[in-house]
Short mmCIF file of C-alpha atoms and ligand atoms in Angstrom, two decimals:
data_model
loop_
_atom_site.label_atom_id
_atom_site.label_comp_id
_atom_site.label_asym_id
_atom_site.label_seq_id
_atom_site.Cartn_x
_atom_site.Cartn_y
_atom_site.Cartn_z
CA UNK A 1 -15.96 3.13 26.51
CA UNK A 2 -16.86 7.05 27.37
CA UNK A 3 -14.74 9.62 27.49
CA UNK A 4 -12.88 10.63 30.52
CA UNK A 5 -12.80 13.71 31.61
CA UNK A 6 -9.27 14.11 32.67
CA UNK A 7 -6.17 12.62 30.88
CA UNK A 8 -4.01 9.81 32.42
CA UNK A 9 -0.70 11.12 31.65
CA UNK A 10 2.47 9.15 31.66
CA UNK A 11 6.49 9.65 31.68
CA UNK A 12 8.36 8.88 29.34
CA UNK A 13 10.48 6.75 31.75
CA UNK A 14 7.37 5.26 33.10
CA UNK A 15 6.76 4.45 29.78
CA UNK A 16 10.38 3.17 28.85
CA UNK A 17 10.65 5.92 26.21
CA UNK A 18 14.00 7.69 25.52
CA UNK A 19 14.00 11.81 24.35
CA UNK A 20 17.12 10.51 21.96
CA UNK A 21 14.36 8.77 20.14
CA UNK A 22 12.60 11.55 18.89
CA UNK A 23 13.12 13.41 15.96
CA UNK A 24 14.67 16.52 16.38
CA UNK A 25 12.94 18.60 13.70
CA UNK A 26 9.78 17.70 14.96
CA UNK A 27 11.02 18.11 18.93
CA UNK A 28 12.45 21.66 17.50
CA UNK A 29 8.87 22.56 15.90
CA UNK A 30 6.82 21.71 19.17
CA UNK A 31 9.59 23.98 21.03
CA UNK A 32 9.20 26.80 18.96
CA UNK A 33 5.00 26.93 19.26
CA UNK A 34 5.49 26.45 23.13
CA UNK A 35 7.82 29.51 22.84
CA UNK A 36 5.19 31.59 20.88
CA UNK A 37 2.29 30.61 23.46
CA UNK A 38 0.92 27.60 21.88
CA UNK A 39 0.39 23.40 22.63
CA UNK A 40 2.42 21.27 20.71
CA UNK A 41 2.55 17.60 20.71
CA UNK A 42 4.13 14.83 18.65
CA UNK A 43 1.12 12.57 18.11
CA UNK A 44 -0.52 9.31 16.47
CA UNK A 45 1.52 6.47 14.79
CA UNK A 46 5.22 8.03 16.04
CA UNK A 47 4.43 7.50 19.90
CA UNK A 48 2.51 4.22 18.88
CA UNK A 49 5.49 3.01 17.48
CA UNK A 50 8.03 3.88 19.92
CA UNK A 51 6.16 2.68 22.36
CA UNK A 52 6.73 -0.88 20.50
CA UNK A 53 10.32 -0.42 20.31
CA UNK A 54 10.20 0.52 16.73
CA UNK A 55 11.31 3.26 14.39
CA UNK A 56 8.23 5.90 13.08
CA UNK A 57 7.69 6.30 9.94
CA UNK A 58 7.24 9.85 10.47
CA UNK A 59 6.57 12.13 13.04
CA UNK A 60 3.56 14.24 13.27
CA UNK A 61 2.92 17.70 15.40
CA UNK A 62 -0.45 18.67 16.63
CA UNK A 63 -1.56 21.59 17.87
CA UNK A 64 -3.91 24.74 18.84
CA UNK A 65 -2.78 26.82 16.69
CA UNK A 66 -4.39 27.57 13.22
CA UNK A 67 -2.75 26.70 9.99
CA UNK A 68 -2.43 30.50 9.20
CA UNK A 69 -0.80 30.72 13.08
CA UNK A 70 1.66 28.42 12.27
CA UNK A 71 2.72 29.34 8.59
CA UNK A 72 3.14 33.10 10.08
CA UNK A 73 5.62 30.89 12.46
CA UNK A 74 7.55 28.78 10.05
CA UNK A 75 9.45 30.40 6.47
CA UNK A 76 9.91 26.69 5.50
CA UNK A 77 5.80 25.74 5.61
CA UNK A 78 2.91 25.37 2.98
CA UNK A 79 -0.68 25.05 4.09
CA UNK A 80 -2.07 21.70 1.99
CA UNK A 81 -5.50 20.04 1.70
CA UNK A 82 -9.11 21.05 1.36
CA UNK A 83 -10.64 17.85 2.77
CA UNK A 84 -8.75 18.02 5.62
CA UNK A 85 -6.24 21.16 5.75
CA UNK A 86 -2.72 20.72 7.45
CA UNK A 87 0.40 22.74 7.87
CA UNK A 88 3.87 21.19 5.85
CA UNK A 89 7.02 22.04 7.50
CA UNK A 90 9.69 21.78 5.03
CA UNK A 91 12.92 20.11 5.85
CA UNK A 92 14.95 20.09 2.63
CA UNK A 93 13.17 17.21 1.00
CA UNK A 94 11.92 15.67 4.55
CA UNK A 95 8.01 17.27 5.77
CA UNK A 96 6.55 17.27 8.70
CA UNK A 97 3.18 17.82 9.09
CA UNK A 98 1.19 19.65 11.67
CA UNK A 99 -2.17 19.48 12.07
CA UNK A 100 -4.87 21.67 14.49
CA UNK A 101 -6.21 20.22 16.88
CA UNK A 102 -10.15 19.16 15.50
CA UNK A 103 -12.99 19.14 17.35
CA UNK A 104 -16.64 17.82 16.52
CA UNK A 105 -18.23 18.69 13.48
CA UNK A 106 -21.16 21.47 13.30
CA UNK A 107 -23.60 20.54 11.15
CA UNK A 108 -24.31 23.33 9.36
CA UNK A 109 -21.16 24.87 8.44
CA UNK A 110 -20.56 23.68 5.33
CA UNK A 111 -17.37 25.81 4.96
CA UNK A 112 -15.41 23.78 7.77
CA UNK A 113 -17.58 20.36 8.00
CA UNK A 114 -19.11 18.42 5.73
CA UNK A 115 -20.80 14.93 5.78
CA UNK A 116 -21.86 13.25 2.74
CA UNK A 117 -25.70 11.38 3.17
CA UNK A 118 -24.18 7.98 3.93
CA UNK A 119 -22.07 9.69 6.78
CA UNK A 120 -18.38 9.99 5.13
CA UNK A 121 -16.97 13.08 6.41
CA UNK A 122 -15.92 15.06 3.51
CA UNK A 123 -14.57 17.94 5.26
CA UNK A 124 -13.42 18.30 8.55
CA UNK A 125 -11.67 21.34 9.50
CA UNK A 126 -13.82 22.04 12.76
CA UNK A 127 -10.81 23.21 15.18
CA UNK A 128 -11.46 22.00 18.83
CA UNK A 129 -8.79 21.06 21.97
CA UNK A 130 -6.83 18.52 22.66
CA UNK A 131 -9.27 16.24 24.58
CA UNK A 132 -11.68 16.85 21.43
CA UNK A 133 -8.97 15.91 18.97
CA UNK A 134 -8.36 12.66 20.81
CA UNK A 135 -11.55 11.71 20.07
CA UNK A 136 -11.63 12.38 16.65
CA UNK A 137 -8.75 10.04 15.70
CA UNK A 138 -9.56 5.91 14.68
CA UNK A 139 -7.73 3.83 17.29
CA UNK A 140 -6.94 4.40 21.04
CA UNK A 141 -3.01 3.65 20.26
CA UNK A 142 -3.38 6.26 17.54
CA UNK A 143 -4.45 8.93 20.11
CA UNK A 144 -1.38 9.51 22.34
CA UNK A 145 -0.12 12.98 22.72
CA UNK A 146 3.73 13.55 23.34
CA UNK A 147 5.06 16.61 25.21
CA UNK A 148 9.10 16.89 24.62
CA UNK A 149 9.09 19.56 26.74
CA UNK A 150 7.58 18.15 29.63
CA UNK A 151 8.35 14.61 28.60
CA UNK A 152 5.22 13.08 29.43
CA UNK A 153 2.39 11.54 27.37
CA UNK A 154 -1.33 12.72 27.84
CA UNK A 155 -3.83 9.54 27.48
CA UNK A 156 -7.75 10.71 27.05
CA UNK A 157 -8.56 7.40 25.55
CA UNK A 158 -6.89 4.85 27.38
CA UNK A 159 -4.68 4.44 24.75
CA UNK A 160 -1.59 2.72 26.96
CA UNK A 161 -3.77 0.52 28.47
CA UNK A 162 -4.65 -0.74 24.94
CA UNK A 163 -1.04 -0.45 23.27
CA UNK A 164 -0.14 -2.84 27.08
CA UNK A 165 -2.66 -5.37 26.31
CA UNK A 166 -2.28 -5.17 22.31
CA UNK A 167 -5.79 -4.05 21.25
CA UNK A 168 -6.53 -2.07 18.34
CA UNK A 169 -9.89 -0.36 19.42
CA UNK A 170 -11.79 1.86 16.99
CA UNK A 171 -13.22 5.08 19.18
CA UNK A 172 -16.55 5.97 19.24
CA UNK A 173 -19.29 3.43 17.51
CA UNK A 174 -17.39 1.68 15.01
CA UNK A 175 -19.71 1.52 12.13
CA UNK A 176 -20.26 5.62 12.34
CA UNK A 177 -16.77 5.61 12.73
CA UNK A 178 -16.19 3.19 9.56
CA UNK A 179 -19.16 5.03 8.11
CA UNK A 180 -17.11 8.62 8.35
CA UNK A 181 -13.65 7.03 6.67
CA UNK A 182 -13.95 3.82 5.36
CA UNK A 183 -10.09 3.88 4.88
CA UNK A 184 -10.27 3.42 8.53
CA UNK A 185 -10.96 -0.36 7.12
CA UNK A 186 -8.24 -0.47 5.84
CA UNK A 187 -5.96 1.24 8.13
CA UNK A 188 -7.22 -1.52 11.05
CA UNK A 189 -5.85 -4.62 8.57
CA UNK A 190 -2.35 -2.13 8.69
CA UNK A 191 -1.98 -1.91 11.89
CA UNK A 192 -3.44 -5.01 13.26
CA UNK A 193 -0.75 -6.67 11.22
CA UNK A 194 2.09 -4.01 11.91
CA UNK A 195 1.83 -4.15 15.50
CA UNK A 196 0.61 -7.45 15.76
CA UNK A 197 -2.21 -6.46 17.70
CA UNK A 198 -5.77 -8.00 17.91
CA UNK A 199 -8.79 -5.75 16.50
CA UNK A 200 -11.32 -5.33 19.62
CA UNK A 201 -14.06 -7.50 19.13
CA UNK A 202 -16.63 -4.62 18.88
CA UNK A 203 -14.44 -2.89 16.07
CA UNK A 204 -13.61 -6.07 14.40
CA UNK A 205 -17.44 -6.65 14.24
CA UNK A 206 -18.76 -4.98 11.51
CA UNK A 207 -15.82 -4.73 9.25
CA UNK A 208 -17.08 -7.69 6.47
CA UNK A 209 -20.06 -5.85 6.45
CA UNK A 210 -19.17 -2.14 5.80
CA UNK A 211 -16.41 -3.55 3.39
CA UNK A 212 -18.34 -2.26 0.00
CA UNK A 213 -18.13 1.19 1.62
CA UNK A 214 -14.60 1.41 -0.03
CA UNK A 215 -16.33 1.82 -3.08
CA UNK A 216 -16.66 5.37 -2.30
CA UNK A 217 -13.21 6.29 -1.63
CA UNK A 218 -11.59 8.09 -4.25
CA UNK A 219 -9.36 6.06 -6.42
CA UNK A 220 -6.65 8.22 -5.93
CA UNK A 221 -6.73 8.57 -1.99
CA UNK A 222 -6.91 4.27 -3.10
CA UNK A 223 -3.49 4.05 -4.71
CA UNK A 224 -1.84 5.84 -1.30
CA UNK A 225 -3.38 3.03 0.87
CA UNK A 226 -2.32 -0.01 -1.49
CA UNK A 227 1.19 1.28 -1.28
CA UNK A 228 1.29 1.47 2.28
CA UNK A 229 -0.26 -2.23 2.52
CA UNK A 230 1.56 -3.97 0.09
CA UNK A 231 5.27 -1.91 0.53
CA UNK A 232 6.20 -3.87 3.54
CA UNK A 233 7.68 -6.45 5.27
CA UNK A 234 4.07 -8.40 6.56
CA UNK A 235 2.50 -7.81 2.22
CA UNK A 236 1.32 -11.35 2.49
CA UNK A 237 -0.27 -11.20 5.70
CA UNK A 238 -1.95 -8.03 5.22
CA UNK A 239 -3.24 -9.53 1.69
CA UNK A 240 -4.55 -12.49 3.01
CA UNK A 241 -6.41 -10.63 5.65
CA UNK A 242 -7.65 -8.36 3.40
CA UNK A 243 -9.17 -10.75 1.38
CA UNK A 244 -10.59 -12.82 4.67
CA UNK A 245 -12.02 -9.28 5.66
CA UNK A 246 -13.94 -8.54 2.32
CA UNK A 247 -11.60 -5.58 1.42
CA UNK A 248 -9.16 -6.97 -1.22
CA UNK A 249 -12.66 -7.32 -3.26
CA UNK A 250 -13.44 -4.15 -3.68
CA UNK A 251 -9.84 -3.05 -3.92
CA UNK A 252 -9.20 -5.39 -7.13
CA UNK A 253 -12.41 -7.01 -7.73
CA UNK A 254 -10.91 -9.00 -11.18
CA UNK A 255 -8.31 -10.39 -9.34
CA UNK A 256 -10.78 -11.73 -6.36
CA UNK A 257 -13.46 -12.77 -9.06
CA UNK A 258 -10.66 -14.79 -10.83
CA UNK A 259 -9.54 -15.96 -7.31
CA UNK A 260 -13.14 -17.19 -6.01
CA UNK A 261 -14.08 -18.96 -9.51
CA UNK A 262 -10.96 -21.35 -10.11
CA UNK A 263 -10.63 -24.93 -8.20
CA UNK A 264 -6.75 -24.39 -8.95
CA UNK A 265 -4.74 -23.28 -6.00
CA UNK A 266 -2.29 -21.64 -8.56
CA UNK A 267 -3.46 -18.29 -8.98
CA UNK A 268 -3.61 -17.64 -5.34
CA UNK A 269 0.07 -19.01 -4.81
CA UNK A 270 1.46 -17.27 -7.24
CA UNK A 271 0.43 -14.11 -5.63
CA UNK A 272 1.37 -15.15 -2.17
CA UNK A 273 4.71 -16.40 -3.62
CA UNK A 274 4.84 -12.68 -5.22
CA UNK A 275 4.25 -10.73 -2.12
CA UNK A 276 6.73 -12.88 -0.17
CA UNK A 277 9.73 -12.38 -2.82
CA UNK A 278 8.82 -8.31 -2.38
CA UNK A 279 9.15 -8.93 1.70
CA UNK A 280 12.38 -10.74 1.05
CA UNK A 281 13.47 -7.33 -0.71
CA UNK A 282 12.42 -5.04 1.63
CA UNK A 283 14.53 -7.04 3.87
CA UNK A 284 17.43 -7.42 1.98
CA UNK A 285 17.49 -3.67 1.65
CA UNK A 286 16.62 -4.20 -2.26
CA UNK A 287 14.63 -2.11 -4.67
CA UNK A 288 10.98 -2.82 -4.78
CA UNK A 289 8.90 -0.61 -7.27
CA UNK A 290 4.86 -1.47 -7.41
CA UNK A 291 5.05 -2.18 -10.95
CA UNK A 292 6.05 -5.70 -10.12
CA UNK A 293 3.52 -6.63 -7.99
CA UNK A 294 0.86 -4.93 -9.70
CA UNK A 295 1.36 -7.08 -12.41
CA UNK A 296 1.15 -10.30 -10.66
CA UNK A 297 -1.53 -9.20 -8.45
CA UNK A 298 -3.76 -8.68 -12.32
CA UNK A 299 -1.68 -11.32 -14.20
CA UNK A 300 -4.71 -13.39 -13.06
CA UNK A 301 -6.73 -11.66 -14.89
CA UNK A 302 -4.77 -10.59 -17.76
CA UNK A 303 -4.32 -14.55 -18.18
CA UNK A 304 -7.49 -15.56 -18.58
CA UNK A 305 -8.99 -12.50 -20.80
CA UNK A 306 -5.87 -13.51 -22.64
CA UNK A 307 -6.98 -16.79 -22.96
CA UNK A 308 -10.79 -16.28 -24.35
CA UNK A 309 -10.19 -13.98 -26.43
CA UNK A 310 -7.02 -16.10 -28.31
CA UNK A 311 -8.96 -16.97 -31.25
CA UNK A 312 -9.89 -13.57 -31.97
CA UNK A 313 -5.88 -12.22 -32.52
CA UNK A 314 -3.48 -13.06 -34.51
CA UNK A 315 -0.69 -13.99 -31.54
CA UNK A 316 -0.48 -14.34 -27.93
CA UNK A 317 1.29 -10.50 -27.81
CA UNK A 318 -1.91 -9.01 -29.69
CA UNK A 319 -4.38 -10.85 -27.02
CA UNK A 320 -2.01 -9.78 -24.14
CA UNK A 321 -2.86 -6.35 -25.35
CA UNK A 322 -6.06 -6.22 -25.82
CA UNK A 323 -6.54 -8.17 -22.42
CA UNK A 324 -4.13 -5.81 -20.79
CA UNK A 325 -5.97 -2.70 -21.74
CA UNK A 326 -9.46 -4.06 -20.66
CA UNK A 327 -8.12 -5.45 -17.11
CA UNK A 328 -6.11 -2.10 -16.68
CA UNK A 329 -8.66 0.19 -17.69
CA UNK A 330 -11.53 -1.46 -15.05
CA UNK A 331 -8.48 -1.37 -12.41
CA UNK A 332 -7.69 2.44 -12.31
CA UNK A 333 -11.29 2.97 -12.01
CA UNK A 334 -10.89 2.16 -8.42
CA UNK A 335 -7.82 2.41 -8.11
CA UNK A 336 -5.98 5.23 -9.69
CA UNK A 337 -2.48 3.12 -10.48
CA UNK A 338 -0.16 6.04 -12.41
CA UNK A 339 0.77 5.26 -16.09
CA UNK A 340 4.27 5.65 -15.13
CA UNK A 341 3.24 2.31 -13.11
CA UNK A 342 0.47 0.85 -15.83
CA UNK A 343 2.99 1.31 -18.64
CA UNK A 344 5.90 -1.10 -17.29
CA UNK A 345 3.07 -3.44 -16.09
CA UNK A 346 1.49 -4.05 -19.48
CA UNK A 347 5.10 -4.49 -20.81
CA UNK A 348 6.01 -7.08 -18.45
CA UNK A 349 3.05 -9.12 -19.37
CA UNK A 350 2.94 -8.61 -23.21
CA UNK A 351 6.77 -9.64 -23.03
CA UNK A 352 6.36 -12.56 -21.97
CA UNK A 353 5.35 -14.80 -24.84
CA UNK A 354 8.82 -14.02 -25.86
CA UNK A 355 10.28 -16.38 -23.14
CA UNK A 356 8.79 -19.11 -25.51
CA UNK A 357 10.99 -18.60 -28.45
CA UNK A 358 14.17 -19.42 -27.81
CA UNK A 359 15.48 -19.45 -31.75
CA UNK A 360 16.92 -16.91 -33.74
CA UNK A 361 18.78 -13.34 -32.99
CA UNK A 362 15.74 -11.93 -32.07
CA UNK A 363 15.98 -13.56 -28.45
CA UNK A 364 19.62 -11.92 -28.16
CA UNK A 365 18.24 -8.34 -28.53
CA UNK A 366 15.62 -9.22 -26.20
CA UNK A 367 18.18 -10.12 -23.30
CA UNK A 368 19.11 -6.46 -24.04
CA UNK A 369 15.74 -4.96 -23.54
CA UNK A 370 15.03 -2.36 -20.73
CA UNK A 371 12.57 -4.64 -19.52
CA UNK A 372 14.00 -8.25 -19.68
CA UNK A 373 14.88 -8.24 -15.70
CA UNK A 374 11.48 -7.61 -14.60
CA UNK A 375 9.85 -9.94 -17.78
CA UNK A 376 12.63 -12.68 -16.71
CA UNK A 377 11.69 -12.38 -12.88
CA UNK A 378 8.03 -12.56 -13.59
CA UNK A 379 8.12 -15.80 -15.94
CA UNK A 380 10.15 -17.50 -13.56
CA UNK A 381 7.66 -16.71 -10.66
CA UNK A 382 4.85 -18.24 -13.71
CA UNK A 383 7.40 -21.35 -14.05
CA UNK A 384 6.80 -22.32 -10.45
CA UNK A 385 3.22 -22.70 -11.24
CA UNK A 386 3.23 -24.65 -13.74
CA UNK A 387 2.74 -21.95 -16.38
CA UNK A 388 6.06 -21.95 -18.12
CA UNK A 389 8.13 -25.00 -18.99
CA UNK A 390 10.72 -25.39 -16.19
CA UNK A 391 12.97 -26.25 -19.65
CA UNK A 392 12.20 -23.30 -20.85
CA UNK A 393 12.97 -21.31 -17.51
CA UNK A 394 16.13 -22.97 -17.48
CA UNK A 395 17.15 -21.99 -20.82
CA UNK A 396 16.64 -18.38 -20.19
CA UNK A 397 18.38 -18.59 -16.85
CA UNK A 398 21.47 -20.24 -18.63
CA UNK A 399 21.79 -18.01 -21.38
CA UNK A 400 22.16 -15.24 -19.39
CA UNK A 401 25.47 -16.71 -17.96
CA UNK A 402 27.09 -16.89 -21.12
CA UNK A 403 29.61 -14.71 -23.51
CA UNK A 404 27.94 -13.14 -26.30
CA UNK A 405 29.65 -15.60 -28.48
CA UNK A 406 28.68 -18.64 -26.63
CA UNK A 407 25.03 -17.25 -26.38
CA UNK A 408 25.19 -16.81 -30.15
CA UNK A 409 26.60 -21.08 -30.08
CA UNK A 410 23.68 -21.86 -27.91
CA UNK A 411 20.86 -20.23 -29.96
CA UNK A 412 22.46 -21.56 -32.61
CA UNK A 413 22.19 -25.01 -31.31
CA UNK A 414 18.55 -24.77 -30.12
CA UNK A 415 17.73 -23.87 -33.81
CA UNK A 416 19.05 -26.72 -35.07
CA UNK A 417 17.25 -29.06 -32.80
CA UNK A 418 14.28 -27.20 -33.77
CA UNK A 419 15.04 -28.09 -37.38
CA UNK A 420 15.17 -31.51 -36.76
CA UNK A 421 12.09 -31.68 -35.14
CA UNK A 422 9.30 -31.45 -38.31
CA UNK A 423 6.61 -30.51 -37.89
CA UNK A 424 7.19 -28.48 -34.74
CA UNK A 425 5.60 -25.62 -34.19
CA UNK A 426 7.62 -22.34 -34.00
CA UNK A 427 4.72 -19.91 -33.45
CA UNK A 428 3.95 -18.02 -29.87
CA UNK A 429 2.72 -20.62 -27.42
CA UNK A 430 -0.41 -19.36 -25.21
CA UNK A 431 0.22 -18.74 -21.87
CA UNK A 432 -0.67 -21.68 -20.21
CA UNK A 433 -4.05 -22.32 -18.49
CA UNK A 434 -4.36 -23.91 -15.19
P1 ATP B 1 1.84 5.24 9.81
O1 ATP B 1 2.42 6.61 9.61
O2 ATP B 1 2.74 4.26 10.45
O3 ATP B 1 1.14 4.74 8.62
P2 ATP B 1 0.00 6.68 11.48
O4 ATP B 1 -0.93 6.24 12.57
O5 ATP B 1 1.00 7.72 11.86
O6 ATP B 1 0.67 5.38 10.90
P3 ATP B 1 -0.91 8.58 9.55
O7 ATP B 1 -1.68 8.33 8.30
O8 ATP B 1 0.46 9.14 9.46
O9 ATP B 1 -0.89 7.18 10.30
O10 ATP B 1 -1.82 9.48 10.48
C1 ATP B 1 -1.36 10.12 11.67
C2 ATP B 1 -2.43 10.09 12.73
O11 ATP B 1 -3.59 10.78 12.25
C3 ATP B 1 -2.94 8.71 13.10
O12 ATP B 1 -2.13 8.10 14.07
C4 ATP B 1 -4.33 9.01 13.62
O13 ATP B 1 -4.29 9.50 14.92
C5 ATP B 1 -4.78 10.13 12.69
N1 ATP B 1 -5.49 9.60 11.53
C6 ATP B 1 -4.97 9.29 10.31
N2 ATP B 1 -5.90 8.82 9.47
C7 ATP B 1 -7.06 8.87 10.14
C8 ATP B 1 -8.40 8.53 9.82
N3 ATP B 1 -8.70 8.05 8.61
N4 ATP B 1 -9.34 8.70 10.78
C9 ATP B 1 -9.02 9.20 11.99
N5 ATP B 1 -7.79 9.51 12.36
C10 ATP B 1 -6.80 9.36 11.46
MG1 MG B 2 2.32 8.68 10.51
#
């Protein structure tokens, strides 16, 4: 594909798009650079989307003038970023960003642009026009500039034709273009999935290949992306891709390691099964925090480190530590998971050789414990795969239907039956291996 040199442009009728759509604040930003002698566009995944009939996640601005241009515009902006710097319109708690137009990258101006040896751009704040800044972003659907005022759409990339016919086409030579931003890996499992497109067979082409180039991404830039694939309503799509594509690997290489080496079909269920119950609460409108899955996407892990190292501890807790600090601290290495996230993880996991003791007062404080929803929710996800003792499920999910006098009966009663069982053990029992 080579560039045109004049834009297709579109209406938005002939493109069945309504003005109501759009967001206002960002309409009402475009208007007022237009007013001061500037081009403004809403751009990327907000016309993308529309065009599918669905509702943006955000909507971004791009235009020709400079960050400093626009902040002298806007009371209500910050200028962010080094990498790649942008203009923040402030909308009470809501932002919209605006971004300069960028054009190609000058070699030796380190100030602006600047390319590592293995071709990642690490800067890029070359400004260029709007035909140059097509260019510059990943897919053709993500390059589709929308004038409110005029209400059309400008199209340098034949970026309709592919949104028409579904294709998700990387611009340029895909593996300098993977090269430059390997996220861009990442961000064509997104969208593919998203938008229910199909990848372009000349993009799609070197993606297993370039997939250790995540390696290089910052760990922190990491965490952003993992929320974004995971904190939706297609999780276990995307995760299955990424794994088919070589990119879950090197996002959580324990967890694939773990995943590749067992004959048991278990571990890889139970993550499915845990992506699927966090679609079912996006689409119940529920809360979802990442915690949760994080913790069954490393319980896998966790487990088995648990496991070998059992004789070494004096209980199942102590090796659910120990194993829990190891797998967490190799984890945030790539991927730069907050400790506000880490900490309720490791607590899910070290409470659950709790669920197994079911005697005592001890298990009535722990129904009370900040954490016993989230513990509860995991070890029943562990009792579909065989790892906790659908009894033992049972028992917890009774208890918690009872008074706090008839809970105090039915511990009671379990003691008891413990009693009469000699020689029954009443220590922690491992979690169990598959
Ligand atoms: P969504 O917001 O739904 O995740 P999006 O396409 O809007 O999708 P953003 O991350 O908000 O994604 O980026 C806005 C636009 O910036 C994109 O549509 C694309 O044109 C451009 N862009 C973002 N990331 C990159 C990248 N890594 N390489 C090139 N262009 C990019
Ligand atoms: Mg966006």
């Amino acid at each position: 594909m080579s560039p045109q040199k004049e834009p297709r442009t579109y209406t938005l009728k002939e493109l069945g798009l309504c003005a109501k759509h759009l967001d206002r604040r960002a309409v009402s930003i475009t208007d007022r650079l237009v007013k001061a002698g500037f081009e403004a566009y809403l751009v990327g995944g907000c016309v993308r989307d529309l065009l599918l009939g669905l509702h943006p996640k955000d909507f971004d601005v791009s235009t020709n003038a400079e960050p400093e241009e626009i902040q002298a515009l806007f009371k209500n902006c910050r200028l962010i970023g080094r990498r790649f710097r942008l203009a923040h319109i402030h909308f009470g708690r809501h932002i919209i960003e605006v971004a300069t137009f960028r054009g190609p990258h000058v070699k030796h101006d380190k100030n602006t642009s600047h390319a590592h040896k293995d071709g990642r751009l690490l800067r890029d704040n070359v400004y260029g026009t709007l035909e140059e800044d097509s260019w510059r972003r990943d897919f053709t659907v993500n390059a589709l500039y929308l004038n409110p005022q005029k209400g059309i759409v400008i199209d340098y990339v034949g970026g309709i034709k592919d949104h028409q016919n579904k294709t998700l086409r990387l611009m340029g030579e895909p593996i300098t273009r993977f090269k430059e931003d390997p996220v861009r890996l990442l961000r064509a499992i997104r969208f593919k999935t998203k938008l229910g497109f199909e990848l372009e067979a000349k993009t799609e082409a070197p993606m297993l290949e370039m997939a250790p180039l995540l390696n290089d991404i910052s760990s922190a830039r990491l965490y952003d992306e993992i929320l974004k694939l995971f904190f939706n309503t297609k999780a276990n799509t995307i995760f299955n891709l990424l794994r088919q594509y070589g990119l879950f690997e090197a996002l959580f290489p324990q967890t694939e390691l773990c995943l590749k080496k067992t004959a048991s079909e278990n571990p890889l269920a139970f993550i499915n099964q845990a992506m699927t119950n966090t679609e079912s609460r996006l689409k119940n409108n529920q809360h979802v925090t990442p915690y949760f899955l994080l913790a069954a996407l490393l319980w896998e892990p966790v487990r088995r480190l648990t496991e070998q190292n059992r004789p070494s501890f004096n209980s199942d807790t102590q090796a659910i530590h120990a194993a829990a600090n190891e797998v967490v601290a190799h984890q945030i290495s790539r991927i730069a998971i907050p400790r506000r996230i880490t900490t309720p993880m490791r607590e899910v996991w070290a409470l659950q050789p709790r669920f197994h003791k079911q005697i005592g007062v001890r298990c009535l404080r722990f129904l009370d414990h900040p954490r016993f929803r989230a513990a509860y929710d995991f070890m029943l996800l562990r009792a579909q795969y065989g790892e906790v003792d659908s009894k033992v499920a049972d028992w917890w999910t009774h208890i918690q239907t009872l008074t706090p006098a008839d809970q105090k009966l039915m511990t009671r009663q379990t003691n008891a039956r413990h009693k009469r069982k000699p020689g029954k053990k009443k220590t922690e029992s491992t979690p169990n291996a598959n």
